[in-house]
Structure formats: structure tokens, C-alpha cells
Coordinates of C-alpha atoms in Angstrom, one line a residue:
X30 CA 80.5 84.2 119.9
X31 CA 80.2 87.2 117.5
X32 CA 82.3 90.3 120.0
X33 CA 83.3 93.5 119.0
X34 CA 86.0 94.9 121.4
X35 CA 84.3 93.1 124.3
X36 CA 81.8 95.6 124.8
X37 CA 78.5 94.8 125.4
X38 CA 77.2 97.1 122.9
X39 CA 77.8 94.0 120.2
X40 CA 74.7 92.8 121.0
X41 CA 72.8 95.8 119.8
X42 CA 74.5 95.5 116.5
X43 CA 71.7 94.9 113.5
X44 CA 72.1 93.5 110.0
X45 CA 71.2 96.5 108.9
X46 CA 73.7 98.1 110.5
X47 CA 76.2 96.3 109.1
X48 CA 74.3 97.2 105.6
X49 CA 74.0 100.7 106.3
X50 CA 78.2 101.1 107.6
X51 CA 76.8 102.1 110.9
X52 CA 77.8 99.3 113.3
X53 CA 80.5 101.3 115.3
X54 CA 83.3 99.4 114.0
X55 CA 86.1 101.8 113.1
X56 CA 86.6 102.5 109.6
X57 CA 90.7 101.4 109.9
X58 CA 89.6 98.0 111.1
X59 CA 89.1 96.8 107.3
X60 CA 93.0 97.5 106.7
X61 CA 94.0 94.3 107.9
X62 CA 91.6 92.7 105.3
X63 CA 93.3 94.8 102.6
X64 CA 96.6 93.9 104.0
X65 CA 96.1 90.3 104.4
X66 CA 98.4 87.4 102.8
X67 CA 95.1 85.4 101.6
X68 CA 95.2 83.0 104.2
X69 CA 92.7 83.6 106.7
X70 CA 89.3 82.7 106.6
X71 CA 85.9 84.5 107.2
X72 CA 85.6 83.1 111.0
X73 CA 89.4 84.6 112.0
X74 CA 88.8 87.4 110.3
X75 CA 85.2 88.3 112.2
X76 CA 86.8 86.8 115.3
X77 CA 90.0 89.5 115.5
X78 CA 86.8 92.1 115.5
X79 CA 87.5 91.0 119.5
X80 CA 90.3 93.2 119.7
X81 CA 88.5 96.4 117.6
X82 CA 87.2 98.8 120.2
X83 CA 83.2 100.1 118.6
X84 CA 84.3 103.9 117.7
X85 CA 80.8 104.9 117.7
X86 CA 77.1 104.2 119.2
X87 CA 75.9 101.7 117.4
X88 CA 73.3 102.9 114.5
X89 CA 74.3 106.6 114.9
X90 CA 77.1 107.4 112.7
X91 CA 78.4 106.2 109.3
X92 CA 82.2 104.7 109.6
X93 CA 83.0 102.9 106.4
X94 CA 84.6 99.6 106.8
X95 CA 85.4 96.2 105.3
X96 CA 84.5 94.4 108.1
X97 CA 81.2 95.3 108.3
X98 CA 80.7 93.7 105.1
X99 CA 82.8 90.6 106.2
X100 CA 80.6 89.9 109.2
X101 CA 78.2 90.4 106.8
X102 CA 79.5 87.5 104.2
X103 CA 79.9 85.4 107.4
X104 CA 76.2 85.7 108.2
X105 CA 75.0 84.7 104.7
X106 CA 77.3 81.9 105.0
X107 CA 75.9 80.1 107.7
X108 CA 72.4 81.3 107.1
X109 CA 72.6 80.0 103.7
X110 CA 74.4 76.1 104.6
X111 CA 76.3 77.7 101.6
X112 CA 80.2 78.5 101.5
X113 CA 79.5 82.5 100.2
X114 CA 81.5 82.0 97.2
X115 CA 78.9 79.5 96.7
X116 CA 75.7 81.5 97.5
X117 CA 77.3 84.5 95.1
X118 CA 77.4 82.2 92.2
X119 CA 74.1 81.0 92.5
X120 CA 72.2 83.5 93.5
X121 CA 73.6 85.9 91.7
X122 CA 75.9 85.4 89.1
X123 CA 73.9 82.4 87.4
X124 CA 70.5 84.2 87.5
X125 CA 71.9 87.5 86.0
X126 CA 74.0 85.6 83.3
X127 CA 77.2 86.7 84.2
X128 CA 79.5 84.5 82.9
X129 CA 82.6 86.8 83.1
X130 CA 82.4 87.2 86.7
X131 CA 84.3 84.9 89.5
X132 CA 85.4 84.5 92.9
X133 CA 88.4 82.5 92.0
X134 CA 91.6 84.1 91.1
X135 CA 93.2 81.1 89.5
X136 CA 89.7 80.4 87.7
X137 CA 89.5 84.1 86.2
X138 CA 93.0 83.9 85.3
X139 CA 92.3 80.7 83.0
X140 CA 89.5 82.6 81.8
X141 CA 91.6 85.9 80.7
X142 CA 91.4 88.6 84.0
X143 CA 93.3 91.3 82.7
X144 CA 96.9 92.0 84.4
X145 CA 96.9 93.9 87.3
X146 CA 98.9 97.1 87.0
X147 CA 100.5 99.5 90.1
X148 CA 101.9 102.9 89.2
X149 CA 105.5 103.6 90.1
X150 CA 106.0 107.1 89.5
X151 CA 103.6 106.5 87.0
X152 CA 104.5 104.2 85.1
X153 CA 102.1 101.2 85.5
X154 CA 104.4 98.0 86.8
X155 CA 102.6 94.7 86.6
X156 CA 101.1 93.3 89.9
X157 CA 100.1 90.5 91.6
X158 CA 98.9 90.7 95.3
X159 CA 97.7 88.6 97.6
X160 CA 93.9 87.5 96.5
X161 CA 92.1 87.0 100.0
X162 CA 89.4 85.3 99.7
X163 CA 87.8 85.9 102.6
X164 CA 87.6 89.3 101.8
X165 CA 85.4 88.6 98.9
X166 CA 82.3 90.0 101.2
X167 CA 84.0 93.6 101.0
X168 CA 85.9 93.4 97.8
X169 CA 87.8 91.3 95.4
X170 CA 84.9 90.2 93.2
X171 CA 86.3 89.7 89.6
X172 CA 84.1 90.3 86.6
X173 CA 83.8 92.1 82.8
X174 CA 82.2 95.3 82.1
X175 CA 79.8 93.3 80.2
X176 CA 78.5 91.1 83.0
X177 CA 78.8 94.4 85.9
X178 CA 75.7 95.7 83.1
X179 CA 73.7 92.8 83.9
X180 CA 73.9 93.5 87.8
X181 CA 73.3 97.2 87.2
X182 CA 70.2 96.5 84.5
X183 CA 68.6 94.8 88.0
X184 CA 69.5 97.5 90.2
X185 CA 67.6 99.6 87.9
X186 CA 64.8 97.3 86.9
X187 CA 63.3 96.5 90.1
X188 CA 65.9 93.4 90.7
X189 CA 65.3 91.9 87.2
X190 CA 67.1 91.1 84.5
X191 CA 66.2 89.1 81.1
X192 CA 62.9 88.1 83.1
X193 CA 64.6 86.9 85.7
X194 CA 64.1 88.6 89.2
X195 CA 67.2 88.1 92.3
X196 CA 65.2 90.7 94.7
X197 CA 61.8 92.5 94.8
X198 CA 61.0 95.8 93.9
X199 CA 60.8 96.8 97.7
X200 CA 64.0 95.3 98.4
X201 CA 65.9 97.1 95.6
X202 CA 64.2 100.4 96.9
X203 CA 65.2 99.8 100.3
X204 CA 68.6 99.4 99.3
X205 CA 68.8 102.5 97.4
X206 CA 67.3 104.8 100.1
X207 CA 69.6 106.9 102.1
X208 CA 69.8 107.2 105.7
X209 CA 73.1 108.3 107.6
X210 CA 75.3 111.6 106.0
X211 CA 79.0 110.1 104.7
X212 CA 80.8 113.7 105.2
X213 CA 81.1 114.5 101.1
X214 CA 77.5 116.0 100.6
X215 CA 76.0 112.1 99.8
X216 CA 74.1 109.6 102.1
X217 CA 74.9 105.9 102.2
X218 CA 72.5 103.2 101.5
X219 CA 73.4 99.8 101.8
X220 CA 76.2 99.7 99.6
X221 CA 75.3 102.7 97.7
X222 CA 76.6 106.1 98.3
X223 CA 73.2 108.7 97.0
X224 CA 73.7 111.9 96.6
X225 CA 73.2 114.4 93.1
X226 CA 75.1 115.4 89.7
X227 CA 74.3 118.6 88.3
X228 CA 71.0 118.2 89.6
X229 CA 70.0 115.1 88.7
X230 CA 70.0 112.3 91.2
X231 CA 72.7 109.5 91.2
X232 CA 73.6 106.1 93.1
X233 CA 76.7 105.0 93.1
X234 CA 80.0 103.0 94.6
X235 CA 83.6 103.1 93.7
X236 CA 86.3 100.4 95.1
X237 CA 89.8 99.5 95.1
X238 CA 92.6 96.7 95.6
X239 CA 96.3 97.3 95.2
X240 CA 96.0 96.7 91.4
X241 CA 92.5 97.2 90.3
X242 CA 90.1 100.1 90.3
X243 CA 86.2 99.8 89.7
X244 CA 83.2 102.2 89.7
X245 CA 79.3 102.0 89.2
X246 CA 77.0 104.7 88.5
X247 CA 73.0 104.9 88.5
X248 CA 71.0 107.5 87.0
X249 CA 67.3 105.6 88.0
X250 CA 65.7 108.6 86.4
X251 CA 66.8 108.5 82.7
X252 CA 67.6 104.1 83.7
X253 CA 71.3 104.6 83.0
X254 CA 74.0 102.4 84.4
X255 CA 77.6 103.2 84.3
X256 CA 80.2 101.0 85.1
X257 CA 84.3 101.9 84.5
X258 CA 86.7 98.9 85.3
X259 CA 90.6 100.2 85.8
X260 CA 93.3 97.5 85.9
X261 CA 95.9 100.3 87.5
X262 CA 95.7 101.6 90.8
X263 CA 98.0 104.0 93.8
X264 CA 96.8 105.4 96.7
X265 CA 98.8 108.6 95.7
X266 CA 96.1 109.3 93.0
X267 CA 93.2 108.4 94.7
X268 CA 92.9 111.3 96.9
X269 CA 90.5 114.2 96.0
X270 CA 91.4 116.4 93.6
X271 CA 94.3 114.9 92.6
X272 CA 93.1 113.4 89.1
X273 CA 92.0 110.2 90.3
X274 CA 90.8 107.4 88.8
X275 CA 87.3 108.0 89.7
X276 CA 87.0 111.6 87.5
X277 CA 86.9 109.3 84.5
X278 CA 83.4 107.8 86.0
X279 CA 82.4 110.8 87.1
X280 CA 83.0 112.8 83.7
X281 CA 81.6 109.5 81.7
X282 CA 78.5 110.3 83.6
X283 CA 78.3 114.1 82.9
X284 CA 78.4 113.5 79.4
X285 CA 76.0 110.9 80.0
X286 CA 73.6 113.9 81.0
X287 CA 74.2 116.3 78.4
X288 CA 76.9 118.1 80.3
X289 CA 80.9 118.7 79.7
X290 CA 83.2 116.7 81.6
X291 CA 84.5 119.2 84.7
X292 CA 88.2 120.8 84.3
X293 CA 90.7 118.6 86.3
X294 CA 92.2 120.6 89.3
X295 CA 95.2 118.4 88.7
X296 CA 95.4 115.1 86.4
X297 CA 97.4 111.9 87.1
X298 CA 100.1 112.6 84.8
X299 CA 100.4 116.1 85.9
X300 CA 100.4 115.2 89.3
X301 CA 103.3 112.7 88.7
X302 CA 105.2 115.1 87.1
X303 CA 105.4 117.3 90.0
X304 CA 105.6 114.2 92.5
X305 CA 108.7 112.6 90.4
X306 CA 110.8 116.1 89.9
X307 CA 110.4 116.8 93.7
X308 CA 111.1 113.1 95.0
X309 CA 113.9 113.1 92.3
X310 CA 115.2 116.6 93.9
X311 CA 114.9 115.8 97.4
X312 CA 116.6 112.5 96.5
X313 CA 119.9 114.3 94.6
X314 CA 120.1 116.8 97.5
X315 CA 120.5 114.2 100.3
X316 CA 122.8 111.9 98.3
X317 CA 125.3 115.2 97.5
X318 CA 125.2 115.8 101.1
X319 CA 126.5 112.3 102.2
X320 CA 129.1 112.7 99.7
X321 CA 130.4 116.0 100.5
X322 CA 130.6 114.8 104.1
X323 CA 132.8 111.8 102.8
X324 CA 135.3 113.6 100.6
X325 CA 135.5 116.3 103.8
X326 CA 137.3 113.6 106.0
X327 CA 139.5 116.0 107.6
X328 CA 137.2 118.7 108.5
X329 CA 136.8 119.0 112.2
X330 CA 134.0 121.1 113.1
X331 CA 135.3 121.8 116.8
X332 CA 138.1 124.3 115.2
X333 CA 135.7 126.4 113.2
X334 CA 134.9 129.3 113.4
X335 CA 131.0 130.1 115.7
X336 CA 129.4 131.1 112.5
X337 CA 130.6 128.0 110.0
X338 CA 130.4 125.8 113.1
X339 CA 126.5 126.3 113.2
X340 CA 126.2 126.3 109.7
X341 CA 127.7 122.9 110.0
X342 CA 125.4 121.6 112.6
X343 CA 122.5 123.5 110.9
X344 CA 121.4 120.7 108.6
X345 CA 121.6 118.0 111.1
X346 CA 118.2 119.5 112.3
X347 CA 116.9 118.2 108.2
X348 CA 119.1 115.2 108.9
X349 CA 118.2 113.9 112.1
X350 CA 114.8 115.7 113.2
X351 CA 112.3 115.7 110.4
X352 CA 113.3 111.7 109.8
X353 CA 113.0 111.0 113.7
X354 CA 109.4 113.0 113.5
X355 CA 108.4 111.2 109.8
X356 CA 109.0 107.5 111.8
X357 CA 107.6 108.7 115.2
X358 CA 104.2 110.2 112.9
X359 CA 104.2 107.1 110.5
X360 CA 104.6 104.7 114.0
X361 CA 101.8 106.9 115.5
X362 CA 99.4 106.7 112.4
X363 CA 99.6 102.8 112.2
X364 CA 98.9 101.8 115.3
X365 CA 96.1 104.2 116.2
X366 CA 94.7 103.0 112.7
X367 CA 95.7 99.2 113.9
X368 CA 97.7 99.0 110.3
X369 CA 100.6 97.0 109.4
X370 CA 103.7 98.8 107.4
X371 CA 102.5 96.4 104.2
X372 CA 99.3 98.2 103.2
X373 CA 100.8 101.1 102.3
X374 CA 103.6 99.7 100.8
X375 CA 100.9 97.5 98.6
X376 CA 99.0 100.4 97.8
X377 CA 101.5 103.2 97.5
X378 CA 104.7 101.6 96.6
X379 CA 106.4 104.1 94.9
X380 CA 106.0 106.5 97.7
X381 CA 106.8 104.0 100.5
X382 CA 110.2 103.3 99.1
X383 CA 110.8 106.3 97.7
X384 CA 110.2 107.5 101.8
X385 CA 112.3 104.7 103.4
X386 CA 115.3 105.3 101.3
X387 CA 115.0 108.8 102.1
X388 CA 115.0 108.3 105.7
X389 CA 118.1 105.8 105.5
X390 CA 119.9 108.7 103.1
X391 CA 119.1 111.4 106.2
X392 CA 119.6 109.1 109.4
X393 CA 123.2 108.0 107.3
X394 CA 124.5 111.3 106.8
X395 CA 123.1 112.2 110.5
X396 CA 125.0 109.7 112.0
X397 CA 128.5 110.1 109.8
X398 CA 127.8 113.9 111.0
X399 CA 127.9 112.9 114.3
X400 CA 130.7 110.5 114.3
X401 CA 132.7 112.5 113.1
X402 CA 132.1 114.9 115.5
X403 CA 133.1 112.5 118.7
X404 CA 136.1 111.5 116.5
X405 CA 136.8 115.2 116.6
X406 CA 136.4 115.9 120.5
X407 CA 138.7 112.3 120.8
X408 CA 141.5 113.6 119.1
X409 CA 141.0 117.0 120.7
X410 CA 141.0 115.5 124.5
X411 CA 144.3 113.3 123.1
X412 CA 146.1 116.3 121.9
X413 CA 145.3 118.4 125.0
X414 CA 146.7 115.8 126.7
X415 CA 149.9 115.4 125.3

């Protein structure tokens, strides 16, 4: 029954596609997996792939998405008899001795997961969000630094660890080897992303929820494994450039080499500080408008002069325009991407609200500027009248 947007390209869809983020499925399809509540299981969420038109030829082109990997757990699943959370903890997690490491929220809670932390305007807020299991294919894995040093000591080692072997040689280099550009200088392997630091070749993977951040480096070469485990997370400060999270790995790793750390273009906190003194600015502004517009009850913009009277109207174009174009944009965005509202809320809370209490300040002191404007040509019609 497997049926990506009813097209009968599905069929020529390969495991190792799916490996290798080259299916055709779009990459926004896995932001309803991000987005979801926890309640849906692995067969609804392959099963709304019905809906996902393939963006791509199958095999050609690299488009990363969750879904790829759920389809992916789904497979294992059946194949296996095995629920996955199952088949992960036997066939990986006991042979590799990681003992930290879960697919249970409740269970890693009892077993001390660290809180969960989301930056508002950085400062780190606890959070918990949704845990969806049956995302666990793409993401959501809990485990300790310790026990991700295990995993990576096989990736290195040919698929062994303490004399114990989860995949042959072959297989491990199959995994590693690139085949399809991802559009940053790198290829992607399955589940890898290969590419090069200062010279020297390197494997790695970097992932995210809401409230948790996690990256793993290779250096087969010099057999170095690196792995950094963030409980803090915001979209804001993932983006290039912008100090993210994932400099740390990447300046762990050049020291790792022999090599300084690289200057940061712009670090978190710096990055704040300019993103909190403008929000705060733009936030001030807006709120002094609405209440110089209340206290001027009696104005009536019909009897001023040309010049005042469009230097009246002339912020209603801030007021009523950009908000109109931000919601029309944001409206666009999310259903070309097929995304609910929620995920960027859950991922970028600060900024969400920060935006929707914006547009509520301009659309308020649009609409008082326009009502009193009607009130104005009402009471001129009445006195014209009389």
C-alpha cells in the first residue's frame, strides 16, 4: 500500500534511496513529524506520504527529509517481526553496551535525561515537547555522550566494538561513501554528510528537536570520534553564520587536528543582543503609536491641513501593509511547505510570539486609525447636514 502522492513513480523508490535522502519526497514533508503531538504511529505517518507530491526523480537529487527515514523505520519493523524500538535495543544498543541510551521518554527520565532547555531571547526556558515516538526512525533517540562513543568506536572500527561486531566492514564502508552533492560543498551517504576540514576528510551528522541539539564527527584517518550533546535549542541560532550550536562541534574538531577554532562571524549571545534591542525597539515604537492615537481622541484628520493629513495616513502603510504582507508570506510559506503554525512556534518561540504580538500591536492601531477616520467623515456628513 506504500504511495507517495499517488504517482506511479513510488514504485521505483529503493531502500537505498530512502538511505541516501534521494527518494523524491520533499524535504518539508518531515515537518509534520517534528510537529506532531506524539500520537501517531509509524503506519499513519508513512500512510499521509499519500498526500506528498515526489519533488524530484526518484534517485537523482538529494532532498533531506524525516520521512525518508520513517518509511525507513517502518520497513525494519515489519521485516524484522520486531516493534523498531525493539530491533534498536537489541541490535544495537545491547551489543554496543550502551546502557545510557533509550527510546522511552518516561524510561530516560527515570534514568536522569537532562532537562530540555528552549532559548527565549536567550535565556534558556525549560522544555518539554511532545516526544513522538514514531518519529524515533528520523530523530528522538535519547542517549549519554558516553554511550554515542560506543556507536562512533564501530563506525570507526569496521562495525565493532569491545569485540563485538553489529555490521561488516563492507557495510560500514558502504555507508560512509558519498554519492549525491547536498548544496554546502559535502556529499551524503547514508546518514552521513562527507565532505573535508582543513584538508583532512571528515563524516559527520548534526540533529535537532525543539529542546535538544546533537552532533557527531568522524576523522577515519587519525580514528577520532566526536560527539557534542546540547540540551538548548532555537531555530533563530541554527542558521549559518549566526553562531550556532554546531560551531562548538565544528571548533572541537579543529582543535582536534592541530588547528585554532575559526573566528565566529557572529556568536549566540551577540546575536541575541542585537535580536532583543531591535524586537525591544520595534516593540516600544508600535506600543507609543497606539497610545498617541488614544490620547488624540479629538483629532479629525479630514480638517487638516494636505501636508499633516498625509503625514497622518503615512504610517498606516507600516500599520496595515507590511502586517497584511508578513500574514499573506507566513500563510504562503506554510502551505507550500505543508506546515502547521506549531513547528515554528516549537522551534522558535521567542520569535513567533514576539511576531504575533507585533502584528496584533500594528493591525490595532491600523484599525483605531481607521475608525476614527469613518467617525470623522460621520460627523462631517451630519454637520453638513444641519
Amino acid at each position: 500500500w506504500f504511495n507517495v502522492g499517488n504517482s506511479p513513480e513510488t514504485s521505483k523508490i529503493t531502500i537505498r534511496d530512502l538511505l541516501n535522502q534521494t527518494s523524491g519526497i520533499p524535504t518539508y514533508a518531515g515537518g509534520k513529524v517534528l510537529a506532531g503531538d506524539g500520537t501517531e504511529t509509524l503506519e499513519q505517518l508513512v500512510q499521509e506520504l499519500s498526500t506528498i507530491p515526489l519533488t524530484t526523480p526518484v534517485g537523482k537529487t538529494f532532498q533531506y527529509s524525516e520521512d525518508n527515514a520513517i518509511v525507513l523505520a517502518l520497513i525494519i519493523q515489519i521485516v524484522s517481526g520486531q516493534s523498531f524500538e525493539q530491533y534498536i535495543q537489541d541490535h544495537i544498543f545491547s551489543p554496543l553496551q550502551m546502557k545510557q541510551s533509550f527510546v522511552d521518554q518516561n524510561e530516560a527520565e527515570s534514568n536522569g535525561l537532562a532537562q530540555g532547555y528552549r532559548w527565549w531571547f536567550g535565556l534558556p526556558i525549560a522544555a518539554t515537547v511532545p516526544y513522538p515516538k514514531a518519529a524515533l526512525g528520523a530523530s528522538f533517540f535519547i542517549s549519554s555522550a558516553e554511550d554515542m562513543t560506543h556507536y562512533l568506536v564501530a563506525q570507526i572500527d569496521g562495525g565493532n566494538y569491545a569485540q563485538t561486531s553489529i555490521l561488516s566492514t563492507n557495510g560500514i564502508a558502504e555507508m560512509h561513501r558519498p554519492v549525491v552533492a547536498v548544496g554546502t560543498g559535502g556529499r551524503y551517504a547514508m546518514g552521513w554528510v562527507v565532505g573535508t576540514l582543513k584538508g583532512e576528510p571528515v563524516i559527520w551528522h548534526g540533529g535537532d528537536t525543539a529542546n535538544y541539539h546533537a552532533d557527531v564527527i568522524l576523522v577515519p584517518k587519525r580514528q577520532l570520534g566526536i560527539v557534542i550533546l546540547a540540551n538548548v535549542n532555537n531555530a533563530l541560532i541554527q542558521a549559518d553564520q549566526l553562531g550556532k550550536i554546531g560551531r562548538i562541534a565544528a571548533g572541537v574538531t579543529r582543535m582536534a587536528l592541530g588547528f585554532r577554532p575559526a573566528d565566529e562571524v557572529l556568536s549566540a549571545n551577540t546575536f541575541y543582543l542585537i535580536f532583543d534591542a531591535l524586537a525591544l525597539l520595534f516593540l516600544i515604537l508600535q506600543t507609543l503609536s497606539l497610545i498617541r492615537l488614544f490620547r488624540k481622541r479629538s483629532a479629525r484628520p479630514l480638517t487638516f491641513p494636505p501636508i499633516r493629513r498625509y503625514l497622518y495616513w503615512l504610517p498606516l502603510i507600516w500599520e496595515l501593509i507590511l502586517p497584511c504582507c508578513i500574514i499573506v508570506l507566513l500563510s504562503i510559506l506554510l502551505k507550500a511547505f505543508d506546515l502547521p503554525l506549531s513547528i515554528l512556534i516549537r522551534f522558535a518561540p521567542d520569535f513567533s510570539y514576539w511576531l504575533l504580538v507585533m502584528l496584533c500591536l500594528l493591525l490595532g492601531t491600523a484599525a483605531l486609525r481607521l475608525s476614527r477616520e469613518f467617525v470623522c467623515i460621520a460627523e462631517t456628513k451630519c454637520t453638513r447636514i444641519v
